[in-house]
Short mmCIF file of C-alpha atoms and ligand atoms in Angstrom, two decimals:
data_model
loop_
_atom_site.label_atom_id
_atom_site.label_comp_id
_atom_site.label_asym_id
_atom_site.label_seq_id
_atom_site.Cartn_x
_atom_site.Cartn_y
_atom_site.Cartn_z
CA MET L 215 -28.16 -18.41 21.17
CA PRO L 216 -29.15 -16.14 18.68
CA GLN L 217 -27.74 -12.79 17.75
CA ASP L 218 -29.27 -9.42 19.45
CA LYS L 219 -30.38 -7.12 16.08
CA GLU L 220 -29.82 -3.90 18.13
CA THR L 221 -26.18 -5.00 19.50
CA VAL L 222 -25.39 -5.81 16.12
CA GLU L 223 -26.28 -2.38 14.51
CA ARG L 224 -24.94 -0.56 17.15
CA LEU L 225 -21.36 -2.10 17.55
CA SER L 226 -21.17 -2.16 13.50
CA ASP L 227 -22.02 1.67 13.17
CA LEU L 228 -18.86 2.41 16.02
CA ILE L 229 -16.88 0.11 14.09
CA SER L 230 -17.53 1.35 10.51
CA SER L 231 -17.05 4.68 11.50
CA PHE L 232 -13.73 3.82 13.12
CA MET L 233 -12.72 2.26 9.86
CA CYS L 234 -13.95 5.08 8.03
CA HIS L 235 -11.28 7.67 9.87
CA ALA L 236 -8.84 4.90 9.59
CA SER L 237 -9.07 4.69 5.83
CA GLY L 238 -8.03 8.80 5.76
CA HIS L 239 -6.05 9.18 8.97
CA LEU L 240 -2.82 7.70 9.94
CA PRO L 241 -2.10 7.11 13.66
CA ASP L 242 -0.44 9.63 15.76
CA ASP L 243 3.15 7.23 15.97
CA VAL L 244 3.24 7.09 12.29
CA THR L 245 2.45 10.66 11.70
CA LYS L 246 5.04 11.57 14.42
CA ARG L 247 7.71 9.54 12.46
CA LEU L 248 6.87 10.48 8.74
CA ASN L 249 7.35 14.36 9.94
CA GLU L 250 11.02 13.64 11.62
CA MET L 251 11.99 11.52 8.71
CA ARG L 252 10.67 14.40 6.36
CA GLU L 253 13.17 16.88 8.10
CA VAL L 254 15.89 14.50 7.36
CA GLU L 255 15.17 14.01 3.81
CA THR L 256 16.15 17.56 2.41
CA GLU L 257 17.42 16.52 -0.93
CA GLY L 258 16.55 15.69 -4.43
CA PHE L 259 12.98 13.58 -5.18
CA ALA L 260 12.82 12.64 -1.38
CA ARG L 261 11.83 16.02 -0.04
CA GLN L 262 9.20 16.76 -2.78
CA ILE L 263 8.04 13.36 -2.57
CA TYR L 264 7.60 13.83 1.50
CA ASP L 265 5.96 17.29 0.56
CA VAL L 266 3.00 15.55 -1.88
CA MET L 267 2.72 12.80 1.36
CA ASP L 268 1.42 15.57 3.58
CA GLU L 269 -0.12 17.33 1.21
CA ASN L 270 -2.31 14.04 0.32
CA MET L 271 -3.07 13.10 4.21
CA LYS L 272 -4.28 16.89 4.44
CA LEU L 273 -6.53 16.32 1.46
CA ALA L 274 -7.60 13.35 2.51
CA ASP L 275 -8.78 14.97 6.11
CA SER L 276 -10.41 17.70 4.60
CA LEU L 277 -12.16 15.63 1.51
CA LYS L 278 -13.06 12.93 4.14
CA ARG L 279 -11.63 10.60 1.60
CA PRO L 280 -9.29 7.36 1.77
CA SER L 281 -6.06 8.29 1.64
CA CYS L 282 -5.05 5.67 -0.78
CA GLN L 283 -7.22 4.09 -3.40
CA ASP L 284 -5.83 0.66 -2.10
CA THR L 285 -7.98 0.68 0.91
CA GLY L 286 -6.46 -2.84 1.39
CA LEU L 287 -7.98 -6.28 2.34
CA PRO L 288 -9.86 -5.64 5.86
CA GLN L 289 -8.24 -7.50 8.89
CA PHE L 290 -9.15 -7.44 12.64
CA PHE L 291 -7.39 -8.39 15.11
CA ALA L 292 -9.39 -8.39 18.51
CA ARG L 293 -8.62 -8.94 22.15
CA VAL L 294 -11.41 -10.00 23.83
CA GLY L 295 -12.42 -9.46 27.54
CA ALA L 296 -13.53 -12.93 28.77
CA GLY L 297 -16.06 -10.42 30.36
CA PHE L 298 -17.17 -8.46 27.35
CA PRO L 299 -20.92 -8.90 27.07
CA TYR L 300 -20.94 -8.92 23.51
CA GLN L 301 -19.13 -11.72 22.32
CA ASN L 302 -21.99 -13.28 20.44
CA ASP L 303 -22.55 -10.83 18.29
CA LEU L 304 -19.08 -9.57 17.84
CA GLU L 305 -18.23 -11.64 14.29
CA ALA L 306 -21.55 -10.22 12.89
CA SER L 307 -21.00 -6.84 13.82
CA LEU L 308 -17.58 -6.81 12.23
CA VAL L 309 -18.71 -8.34 9.11
CA GLU L 310 -21.50 -5.67 8.97
CA ALA L 311 -19.09 -3.10 9.58
CA VAL L 312 -17.25 -3.60 6.59
CA LYS L 313 -20.09 -3.44 4.24
CA LYS L 314 -20.88 -0.36 6.03
CA ALA L 315 -17.68 1.18 5.81
CA THR L 316 -17.31 0.02 2.16
CA VAL L 317 -20.02 1.93 1.27
CA ARG L 318 -19.66 4.70 3.65
CA ALA L 319 -15.87 5.70 3.06
CA PRO L 320 -16.39 4.07 0.22
CA LEU L 321 -13.67 1.74 0.28
CA ARG L 322 -12.46 0.14 -2.72
CA HIS L 323 -13.89 -3.82 -3.44
CA ASN L 324 -10.64 -5.87 -3.02
CA ALA L 325 -12.12 -9.50 -1.99
CA VAL L 326 -11.39 -11.89 -4.71
CA GLU L 327 -12.52 -15.36 -4.11
CA VAL L 328 -9.82 -17.70 -4.91
CA PHE L 329 -10.50 -20.53 -7.48
CA ASP L 330 -13.55 -18.90 -8.79
CA GLU L 331 -11.85 -15.61 -9.28
CA TYR L 332 -14.21 -12.91 -9.20
CA ASN L 333 -14.31 -10.25 -7.11
CA THR L 334 -17.40 -10.18 -4.57
CA GLY L 335 -17.81 -6.36 -4.72
CA ASN L 336 -18.24 -5.69 -0.81
CA ASN L 337 -15.25 -6.79 0.82
CA ILE L 338 -16.51 -9.81 2.27
CA GLY L 339 -15.47 -13.13 0.96
CA HIS L 340 -14.05 -16.41 2.37
CA HIS L 341 -12.26 -15.78 5.60
CA ILE L 342 -12.46 -12.03 4.69
CA PRO L 343 -12.82 -9.55 6.89
CA TRP L 344 -9.82 -11.76 8.09
CA ILE L 345 -10.41 -11.79 12.18
CA ASP L 346 -7.44 -12.83 14.85
CA TRP L 347 -9.19 -13.79 18.08
CA GLU L 348 -7.39 -13.84 21.28
CA LEU L 349 -8.92 -14.23 24.76
CA VAL L 350 -7.92 -11.65 27.51
CA PRO L 351 -9.09 -13.05 31.14
CA ASP L 352 -10.07 -10.50 33.74
CA SER L 353 -11.66 -8.01 31.22
CA ASP L 354 -14.73 -6.91 30.15
CA GLU L 355 -13.61 -4.61 27.06
CA LEU L 356 -13.02 -5.46 23.68
CA GLU L 357 -9.44 -4.15 22.37
CA LEU L 358 -9.53 -3.92 18.60
CA TYR L 359 -7.26 -3.20 15.88
CA PHE L 360 -8.25 -2.95 12.43
CA TYR L 361 -5.50 -2.96 9.49
CA MET L 362 -5.75 -2.33 5.70
CA ALA L 363 -3.43 -4.74 4.18
CA GLY L 364 -2.77 -3.33 0.86
CA GLY L 365 -1.56 -5.03 -2.24
CA GLY L 366 1.82 -3.15 -2.41
CA CYS L 367 2.91 -3.22 1.06
CA SER L 368 1.73 -7.04 1.49
CA LEU L 369 4.12 -8.22 -1.35
CA PRO L 370 7.30 -8.29 0.46
CA GLY L 371 5.79 -10.62 2.89
CA MET L 372 7.41 -14.16 3.29
CA ALA L 373 7.96 -16.93 6.05
CA LYS L 374 10.59 -19.54 6.03
CA VAL L 375 12.29 -21.86 8.18
CA LEU L 376 15.98 -21.64 8.63
CA MET L 377 18.19 -24.09 10.29
CA PRO L 378 19.50 -22.83 13.31
CA LEU L 379 22.98 -22.80 12.51
CA GLU L 380 21.96 -20.32 9.88
CA GLY L 381 21.34 -18.00 12.82
CA TYR L 382 20.11 -14.36 13.18
CA ASP L 383 22.14 -13.53 10.54
CA GLY L 384 20.35 -15.70 8.50
CA ILE L 385 16.83 -13.81 9.18
CA ALA L 386 18.55 -10.39 8.69
CA LYS L 387 19.85 -11.48 5.57
CA ALA L 388 16.16 -12.79 4.37
CA VAL L 389 15.02 -9.34 5.51
CA PHE L 390 17.45 -7.52 3.58
CA ASP L 391 17.26 -8.93 0.17
CA GLN L 392 13.17 -8.76 0.64
CA MET L 393 13.52 -4.96 1.30
CA THR L 394 16.00 -4.04 -1.61
CA SER L 395 13.66 -5.73 -3.86
CA TYR L 396 9.86 -6.06 -3.46
CA GLY L 397 10.55 -3.25 -0.60
CA VAL L 398 11.05 -0.67 -3.40
CA ASN L 399 7.63 -1.19 -4.40
CA ALA L 400 5.69 -1.19 -0.98
CA CYS L 401 5.42 2.58 -0.47
CA PRO L 402 8.68 2.80 1.39
CA PRO L 403 9.34 4.44 4.00
CA CYS L 404 7.79 1.07 5.44
CA LEU L 405 7.45 -0.16 9.21
CA VAL L 406 9.24 -3.96 8.89
CA GLY L 407 7.55 -6.48 10.92
CA ILE L 408 9.53 -9.64 11.91
CA GLY L 409 8.54 -12.57 13.37
CA ILE L 410 10.75 -15.58 15.12
CA ALA L 411 9.21 -18.47 16.19
CA GLY L 412 9.41 -22.04 15.68
CA SER L 413 7.60 -22.84 12.68
CA ALA L 414 6.26 -20.54 9.31
CA GLU L 415 2.99 -19.84 10.10
CA VAL L 416 3.63 -18.57 13.66
CA ALA L 417 6.42 -16.50 12.48
CA ALA L 418 4.40 -15.12 9.77
CA LYS L 419 1.42 -14.31 11.83
CA LEU L 420 3.87 -12.61 14.55
CA SER L 421 5.46 -10.59 12.02
CA LYS L 422 1.89 -9.12 11.17
CA LYS L 423 1.31 -8.58 15.04
CA ALA L 424 4.68 -6.49 15.06
CA LEU L 425 3.38 -4.30 12.68
CA LEU L 426 0.65 -3.23 15.19
CA ARG L 427 3.42 -2.12 17.74
CA PRO L 428 3.76 1.44 17.53
CA VAL L 429 6.55 3.07 15.53
CA GLY L 430 9.25 3.49 17.51
CA SER L 431 8.52 0.80 20.58
CA HIS L 432 10.78 -1.58 21.30
CA ASN L 433 10.72 -5.46 22.12
CA GLU L 434 11.11 -6.01 26.07
CA ASN L 435 13.84 -8.52 25.67
CA PRO L 436 16.91 -6.29 25.27
CA LYS L 437 18.48 -8.50 22.49
CA ALA L 438 15.70 -8.39 20.45
CA ALA L 439 15.32 -4.62 21.10
CA GLN L 440 18.85 -4.22 19.98
CA MET L 441 18.14 -6.51 16.54
CA GLU L 442 15.39 -3.91 15.78
CA THR L 443 17.67 -1.13 16.36
CA LEU L 444 20.71 -2.84 13.78
CA ILE L 445 18.49 -4.06 11.17
CA GLU L 446 16.62 -0.81 11.32
CA GLU L 447 20.41 1.13 10.95
CA GLY L 448 21.63 -1.50 8.42
CA LEU L 449 18.42 -0.43 6.26
CA ASN L 450 18.47 3.07 6.46
CA SER L 451 22.31 2.82 5.64
CA ILE L 452 20.67 1.36 1.96
CA GLY L 453 18.85 4.76 1.17
CA LEU L 454 15.85 3.18 -0.35
CA GLY L 455 13.84 7.00 -0.10
CA PRO L 456 10.63 7.84 0.01
CA GLY L 457 9.00 5.77 -3.11
CA GLY L 458 12.05 3.75 -3.54
CA LEU L 459 13.53 6.96 -5.13
CA GLY L 460 16.48 7.28 -3.09
CA GLY L 461 17.00 9.06 0.50
CA LYS L 462 18.79 9.28 3.42
CA LEU L 463 16.59 6.99 5.21
CA SER L 464 14.60 3.38 4.23
CA CYS L 465 12.25 2.48 6.82
CA MET L 466 9.94 3.64 9.50
CA GLY L 467 11.44 1.33 12.01
CA VAL L 468 11.75 -2.13 12.75
CA ASN L 469 9.44 -4.46 15.55
CA ILE L 470 10.45 -8.19 16.31
CA GLU L 471 7.69 -10.44 18.08
CA GLN L 472 8.58 -13.79 19.23
CA ALA L 473 7.39 -17.21 20.29
CA SER L 474 10.00 -20.16 21.72
CA ARG L 475 11.32 -21.81 18.62
CA HIS L 476 11.83 -25.51 17.75
CA PRO L 477 15.72 -26.78 18.98
CA ALA L 478 15.89 -27.95 15.31
CA THR L 479 14.20 -24.92 13.74
CA LEU L 480 14.47 -21.01 13.70
CA ALA L 481 11.31 -19.52 11.48
CA MET L 482 11.07 -16.08 10.46
CA GLY L 483 8.16 -14.21 9.06
CA LEU L 484 8.09 -10.83 7.51
CA SER L 485 5.44 -8.43 6.97
CA THR L 486 5.91 -4.79 5.65
CA ALA L 487 3.47 -1.76 6.03
CA CYS L 488 3.86 0.98 3.57
CA TRP L 489 3.88 4.65 4.57
CA ALA L 490 0.31 4.54 4.80
CA HIS L 491 0.14 2.36 7.44
CA ARG L 492 -3.48 2.51 8.10
CA ARG L 493 -3.67 0.47 11.34
CA ALA L 494 -6.19 1.64 13.94
CA GLY L 495 -6.98 0.61 17.59
CA ILE L 496 -10.05 1.19 19.83
CA ARG L 497 -11.33 -0.28 23.02
CA ILE L 498 -14.51 -0.71 23.67
CA LYS L 499 -16.26 -0.50 26.73
CA PRO L 500 -19.87 -2.65 27.66
CA ASP L 501 -21.80 0.58 27.74
CA PHE L 502 -20.27 1.40 23.82
CA SER L 503 -18.03 4.11 25.35
CA TYR L 504 -14.69 3.79 23.33
CA ASP L 505 -10.81 4.71 23.64
CA PHE L 506 -9.70 5.37 19.85
CA PHE L 507 -5.95 4.82 21.32
CA THR L 508 -4.19 5.28 17.88
CA HIS L 509 -5.90 8.39 16.75
CA LYS L 510 -5.85 10.86 19.78
CA GLY L 511 -8.31 13.20 19.52
CA ALA L 512 -10.51 12.16 16.48
CA SER L 513 -14.08 11.89 17.24
CA LEU L 514 -16.21 9.39 15.37
CA MET U 1490 17.06 17.50 -13.84
CA SER U 1491 14.40 19.32 -15.58
CA THR U 1492 10.75 20.04 -15.41
CA PHE U 1493 8.50 19.77 -18.07
CA HIS U 1494 4.64 20.50 -18.63
CA PHE U 1495 3.06 18.58 -21.67
CA THR U 1496 -0.33 18.42 -23.12
CA LEU U 1497 -1.42 15.16 -24.56
CA PRO U 1498 -1.13 13.47 -27.01
CA VAL U 1499 2.50 14.19 -26.39
CA THR U 1500 4.88 13.83 -29.96
CA ASP U 1501 8.27 11.93 -30.38
CA GLU U 1502 9.74 15.18 -29.97
CA ASP U 1503 8.39 15.86 -26.57
CA ILE U 1504 9.42 12.46 -25.43
CA LYS U 1505 13.05 12.69 -26.97
CA LYS U 1506 13.39 16.05 -24.77
CA VAL U 1507 13.21 13.76 -21.41
CA HIS U 1508 15.68 12.05 -19.63
CA ILE U 1509 15.78 9.59 -16.50
CA GLY U 1510 15.50 12.04 -13.45
CA ASP U 1511 13.37 14.75 -15.04
CA VAL U 1512 9.94 15.57 -13.54
CA ILE U 1513 6.95 16.33 -15.89
CA TYR U 1514 3.51 17.51 -15.09
CA LEU U 1515 0.55 16.51 -17.79
CA THR U 1516 -2.78 17.84 -19.07
CA GLY U 1517 -4.88 15.90 -20.91
CA ASP U 1518 -6.13 12.54 -21.49
CA VAL U 1519 -5.02 9.58 -19.12
CA THR U 1520 -6.72 6.43 -18.98
CA THR U 1521 -5.94 3.79 -16.14
CA GLY U 1522 -5.08 0.12 -17.45
CA ARG U 1523 -3.54 -2.46 -15.16
CA ASP U 1524 -3.20 -6.20 -15.17
CA ASP U 1525 -6.23 -7.22 -16.55
CA VAL U 1526 -6.64 -4.67 -19.50
CA HIS U 1527 -2.81 -5.26 -20.66
CA HIS U 1528 -4.31 -8.89 -20.89
CA ARG U 1529 -7.13 -8.63 -22.83
CA VAL U 1530 -4.96 -6.04 -25.35
CA VAL U 1531 -1.67 -8.25 -25.55
CA VAL U 1532 -2.56 -11.61 -24.70
CA SER U 1533 -6.21 -12.28 -26.08
CA GLY U 1534 -5.41 -9.58 -29.14
CA LYS U 1535 -8.46 -7.49 -27.97
CA GLU U 1536 -8.51 -4.10 -29.33
CA SER U 1537 -8.25 -1.24 -26.61
CA PRO U 1538 -11.75 0.72 -26.49
CA VAL U 1539 -9.91 3.84 -26.07
CA ASP U 1540 -7.64 5.30 -28.45
CA LEU U 1541 -4.21 5.95 -26.76
CA LYS U 1542 -2.21 6.89 -29.77
CA GLY U 1543 0.14 9.75 -27.79
CA LYS U 1544 -1.27 9.12 -24.76
CA ALA U 1545 -0.88 8.29 -21.32
CA ILE U 1546 -1.77 4.70 -19.54
CA PHE U 1547 -1.69 4.73 -15.99
CA HIS U 1548 -1.34 1.68 -14.06
CA ALA U 1549 -3.91 2.53 -11.33
CA GLY U 1550 -7.06 0.91 -9.83
CA PRO U 1551 -8.99 3.69 -8.48
CA ILE U 1552 -12.23 3.96 -6.23
CA MET U 1553 -15.30 5.77 -8.17
CA LYS U 1554 -18.38 6.43 -6.97
CA LYS U 1555 -21.66 6.87 -9.62
CA ILE U 1556 -23.41 9.92 -9.14
CA SER U 1557 -26.10 9.68 -11.75
CA SER U 1558 -29.33 8.48 -11.00
CA GLU U 1559 -31.16 5.55 -12.13
CA GLY U 1560 -31.98 5.82 -15.87
CA GLU U 1561 -29.62 8.48 -16.44
CA GLU U 1562 -26.58 8.13 -18.37
CA ASP U 1563 -23.62 6.78 -16.14
CA LYS U 1564 -21.51 9.25 -14.61
CA TYR U 1565 -18.91 8.65 -12.11
CA LYS U 1566 -16.79 10.65 -9.79
CA ILE U 1567 -13.20 9.95 -8.78
CA ILE U 1568 -12.70 9.65 -4.90
CA SER U 1569 -9.43 8.20 -4.82
CA VAL U 1570 -6.94 6.83 -7.63
CA GLY U 1571 -3.06 6.62 -7.02
CA PRO U 1572 -0.29 4.30 -8.76
CA THR U 1573 -0.10 0.55 -8.64
CA THR U 1574 3.39 -1.35 -8.64
CA SER U 1575 3.94 -0.85 -12.47
CA MET U 1576 6.66 -4.35 -12.52
CA ARG U 1577 3.33 -6.52 -12.54
CA MET U 1578 2.85 -5.45 -16.35
CA GLU U 1579 6.41 -5.84 -17.46
CA LYS U 1580 5.35 -8.82 -19.24
CA ALA U 1581 3.14 -7.27 -21.22
CA GLU U 1582 4.10 -3.41 -21.52
CA ALA U 1583 6.41 -3.41 -24.47
CA GLU U 1584 3.94 -4.98 -26.83
CA PHE U 1585 1.11 -3.13 -25.36
CA LEU U 1586 3.02 0.38 -26.32
CA ALA U 1587 3.64 -1.12 -29.78
CA ILE U 1588 -0.12 -2.06 -30.37
CA THR U 1589 -1.61 0.98 -28.67
CA GLY U 1590 1.00 3.77 -29.39
CA ALA U 1591 0.69 4.81 -25.76
CA LYS U 1592 3.83 7.44 -24.86
CA VAL U 1593 3.54 7.52 -21.48
CA ILE U 1594 3.56 4.89 -18.44
CA ILE U 1595 2.35 6.24 -15.21
CA GLY U 1596 2.89 3.88 -12.36
CA LYS U 1597 5.17 3.25 -9.07
CA GLY U 1598 8.35 1.15 -8.96
CA GLY U 1599 10.35 0.51 -11.70
CA MET U 1600 9.72 -1.63 -14.63
CA GLY U 1601 12.61 -4.32 -16.17
CA PRO U 1602 14.66 -4.45 -19.72
CA LYS U 1603 11.66 -5.70 -21.69
CA THR U 1604 9.88 -2.46 -21.14
CA THR U 1605 13.22 -0.31 -21.38
CA GLN U 1606 13.72 -2.05 -24.70
CA GLY U 1607 9.66 -1.12 -25.63
CA CYS U 1608 10.55 2.36 -24.45
CA ILE U 1609 13.27 2.53 -26.84
CA ASP U 1610 11.66 1.24 -29.88
CA ASN U 1611 8.19 2.88 -29.52
CA THR U 1612 9.92 6.66 -28.15
CA ALA U 1613 7.87 6.20 -24.72
CA ILE U 1614 8.50 6.62 -21.03
CA HIS U 1615 7.77 5.35 -18.16
CA THR U 1616 7.15 7.59 -14.99
CA ILE U 1617 5.96 7.48 -11.32
CA PHE U 1618 3.52 9.40 -9.38
CA PRO U 1619 4.30 9.33 -5.56
CA GLY U 1620 2.73 6.12 -4.04
CA GLY U 1621 -0.10 6.26 -1.54
CA CYS U 1622 -0.93 9.95 -2.80
CA ALA U 1623 -4.12 9.17 -4.05
CA VAL U 1624 -6.60 12.08 -3.31
CA VAL U 1625 -3.61 14.34 -4.38
CA ALA U 1626 -4.04 13.08 -7.85
CA ALA U 1627 -7.76 12.74 -7.69
CA GLU U 1628 -8.05 16.23 -7.19
CA GLN U 1629 -6.11 16.55 -10.29
CA CYS U 1630 -8.47 14.53 -12.24
CA GLU U 1631 -11.01 17.33 -13.71
CA ASP U 1632 -13.44 14.74 -15.00
CA VAL U 1633 -13.96 11.22 -15.75
CA GLU U 1634 -15.26 11.25 -18.98
CA GLY U 1635 -16.34 7.37 -19.19
CA VAL U 1636 -15.46 3.89 -18.52
CA GLU U 1637 -14.79 0.98 -20.61
CA TRP U 1638 -14.30 -2.74 -19.48
CA LEU U 1639 -16.09 -2.26 -16.80
CA ASP U 1640 -16.90 -6.14 -16.48
CA LEU U 1641 -13.21 -6.27 -15.04
CA GLY U 1642 -14.51 -4.68 -11.73
CA MET U 1643 -13.90 -1.21 -10.43
CA PRO U 1644 -9.90 -1.34 -10.08
CA GLU U 1645 -9.52 -3.24 -13.46
CA ALA U 1646 -11.55 -1.32 -15.79
CA MET U 1647 -10.26 1.54 -18.37
CA TRP U 1648 -11.54 4.83 -16.84
CA LYS U 1649 -11.00 7.74 -18.83
CA LEU U 1650 -9.99 10.73 -16.78
CA LYS U 1651 -9.10 14.19 -17.93
CA VAL U 1652 -6.02 15.52 -16.04
CA LYS U 1653 -4.79 19.04 -15.67
CA GLU U 1654 -1.17 19.64 -14.40
CA PHE U 1655 -0.89 15.99 -13.17
CA GLY U 1656 2.26 15.40 -11.45
CA PRO U 1657 4.82 15.37 -10.30
CA LEU U 1658 5.34 12.00 -12.57
CA ILE U 1659 9.70 11.27 -12.08
CA VAL U 1660 10.71 9.82 -15.23
CA SER U 1661 12.21 6.52 -14.63
CA ILE U 1662 12.76 5.00 -18.11
CA ASP U 1663 13.63 7.28 -20.94
CA SER U 1664 13.90 6.73 -24.72
CA TYR U 1665 17.49 6.19 -24.48
CA GLY U 1666 17.83 2.98 -22.47
CA GLY U 1667 18.14 4.97 -18.62
CA ASN U 1668 16.41 3.02 -16.22
CA LEU U 1669 16.21 5.11 -13.09
CA ILE U 1670 15.04 2.41 -10.56
CA GLU U 1671 17.70 -0.05 -11.86
CA ASP U 1672 20.74 2.41 -11.45
CA ASN U 1673 19.30 2.77 -7.88
CA LYS U 1674 19.03 -0.86 -7.30
CA ILE U 1675 22.46 -1.22 -8.45
CA ARG U 1676 23.50 0.96 -5.74
CA PHE U 1677 20.95 -0.43 -3.16
CA ASN U 1678 22.33 -3.57 -3.39
CA GLU U 1679 26.14 -2.64 -2.74
CA ARG U 1680 25.29 -0.73 0.13
CA LYS U 1681 23.30 -4.02 1.24
CA GLU U 1682 25.72 -6.14 1.49
CA LYS U 1683 28.41 -3.17 3.21
CA ALA U 1684 25.25 -3.20 5.69
CA LEU U 1685 25.02 -7.01 6.01
CA ALA U 1686 28.86 -7.13 6.64
CA GLY U 1687 28.59 -4.70 9.09
CA LEU U 1688 26.28 -6.97 11.15
CA LYS U 1689 28.50 -10.04 11.19
CA GLY U 1690 28.93 -11.02 14.95
CA LYS U 1691 26.30 -8.62 16.25
CA LEU U 1692 23.52 -10.61 15.86
CA ASP U 1693 25.48 -13.81 17.35
CA TYR U 1694 22.91 -14.91 19.97
CA MET U 1695 23.15 -18.61 19.90
CA SER U 1696 24.96 -19.88 22.68
S1 LIG Y 2668 1.59 0.18 -0.54
FE1 LIG Y 2668 0.30 1.30 0.54
S2 LIG Y 2668 0.40 3.38 0.15
FE2 LIG Y 2668 1.20 2.50 -1.89
S3 LIG Y 2668 -0.17 2.14 -2.95
FE3 LIG Y 2668 -0.34 0.36 -1.55
S4 LIG Y 2668 -1.83 0.31 0.06
FE4 LIG Y 2668 -1.33 2.26 -1.20
#
């Protein structure tokens, strides 16, 4: 089935505008949490750094620029309604949207081909943009998340398979170790995403999906929600502060996502989002009307 | 905690005034250089095309926009520039300071013992610009004077920036062996052990 050029043009225009906006504006939940944290951090460099962060977001908005020079590797998480009429044009539209946003925003060139070791110069590469597909029954919409995976905030990422007797304590320990070492360079306060599953790749993927959940939301399982709170409180007691320079708090929150595990394995994955957590979500209807639900009131 | 305003190039006397935890603001020539620039200068032994004596080396990979037209001399505008993780340069930084004579390193996160020794030996400092605040930093750059080693790609090239009151730069390594981030890490690790001990028994979901 050939692609419909007009649809690709229309969809990619809309999605690239959405990406450009995301490069210079944080989602509403992140802005709210950062403002709350800024109120708590009244001492030392912490306050000064929060003030510069705030000034930076205001300047990014007024000058229409990406708020951080590291605009990341482009990643999409697409939940496609089984009845969404443009399935055949969607992948091409996402690739085209990245090309357009790279020039328009402009985004930094971040796709480096592995083995051949060169920068492709347009953020398109082997499996990049990274696209995660989910099919949603009984829907004719597209729910699309865009995430800018920066270098510093991707560095604490890890996955490993624990033995069940290492227990949930073992997961917590790995998270704490990683946050006090690599986490300091990941432009804290971070949002911490944890995946728990039966194998490493599932846990890793869930840990990234956990970052797509709003800051302050909780896992539906009460024990998982409790673990989120306990790890968040524990991390905050360390007081990494903004930029890892010390403060009263460490992180914006902890989100956990899980899949059933194997009786003999307890796999965990960790992904972190820096304070500049550029995640954006949009719902697009068959008539191209949209709801930019992570950034209310934004006009594209 | 004191605040200093320096004009580049800085002198050894300037650097000696500064201690970890102080805040400085810089005016003058700042050049970007990260992984590949350090590799070229230190490992491949190529001479830095920019004279860095007394100047600042900025661990950063900016977004630049070419504003000159075809046929004109290349001219760029800075869109966004912010610090990258300094630790990646740990292996090469001490030698980089010795070879180039740079006095101020700007980056984010801390650096290790090799760089700390390098700062003692070369009377230099490492400073931290707030991470992710790239538009603030870009607005403090008055001009892009040129670029060298552009064959390394936009993020890795050496961009010659003219900055005004560039900061806040938090001094994380001074010329006396002080290392703010390493000190913090000791504190963080103590608190980490306490926090983990506090979790004991609370996450016992195995039946
Ligand atoms: S960690 Fe985030 S805020 Fe910091 S430099 Fe990387 S992308 Fe920017």
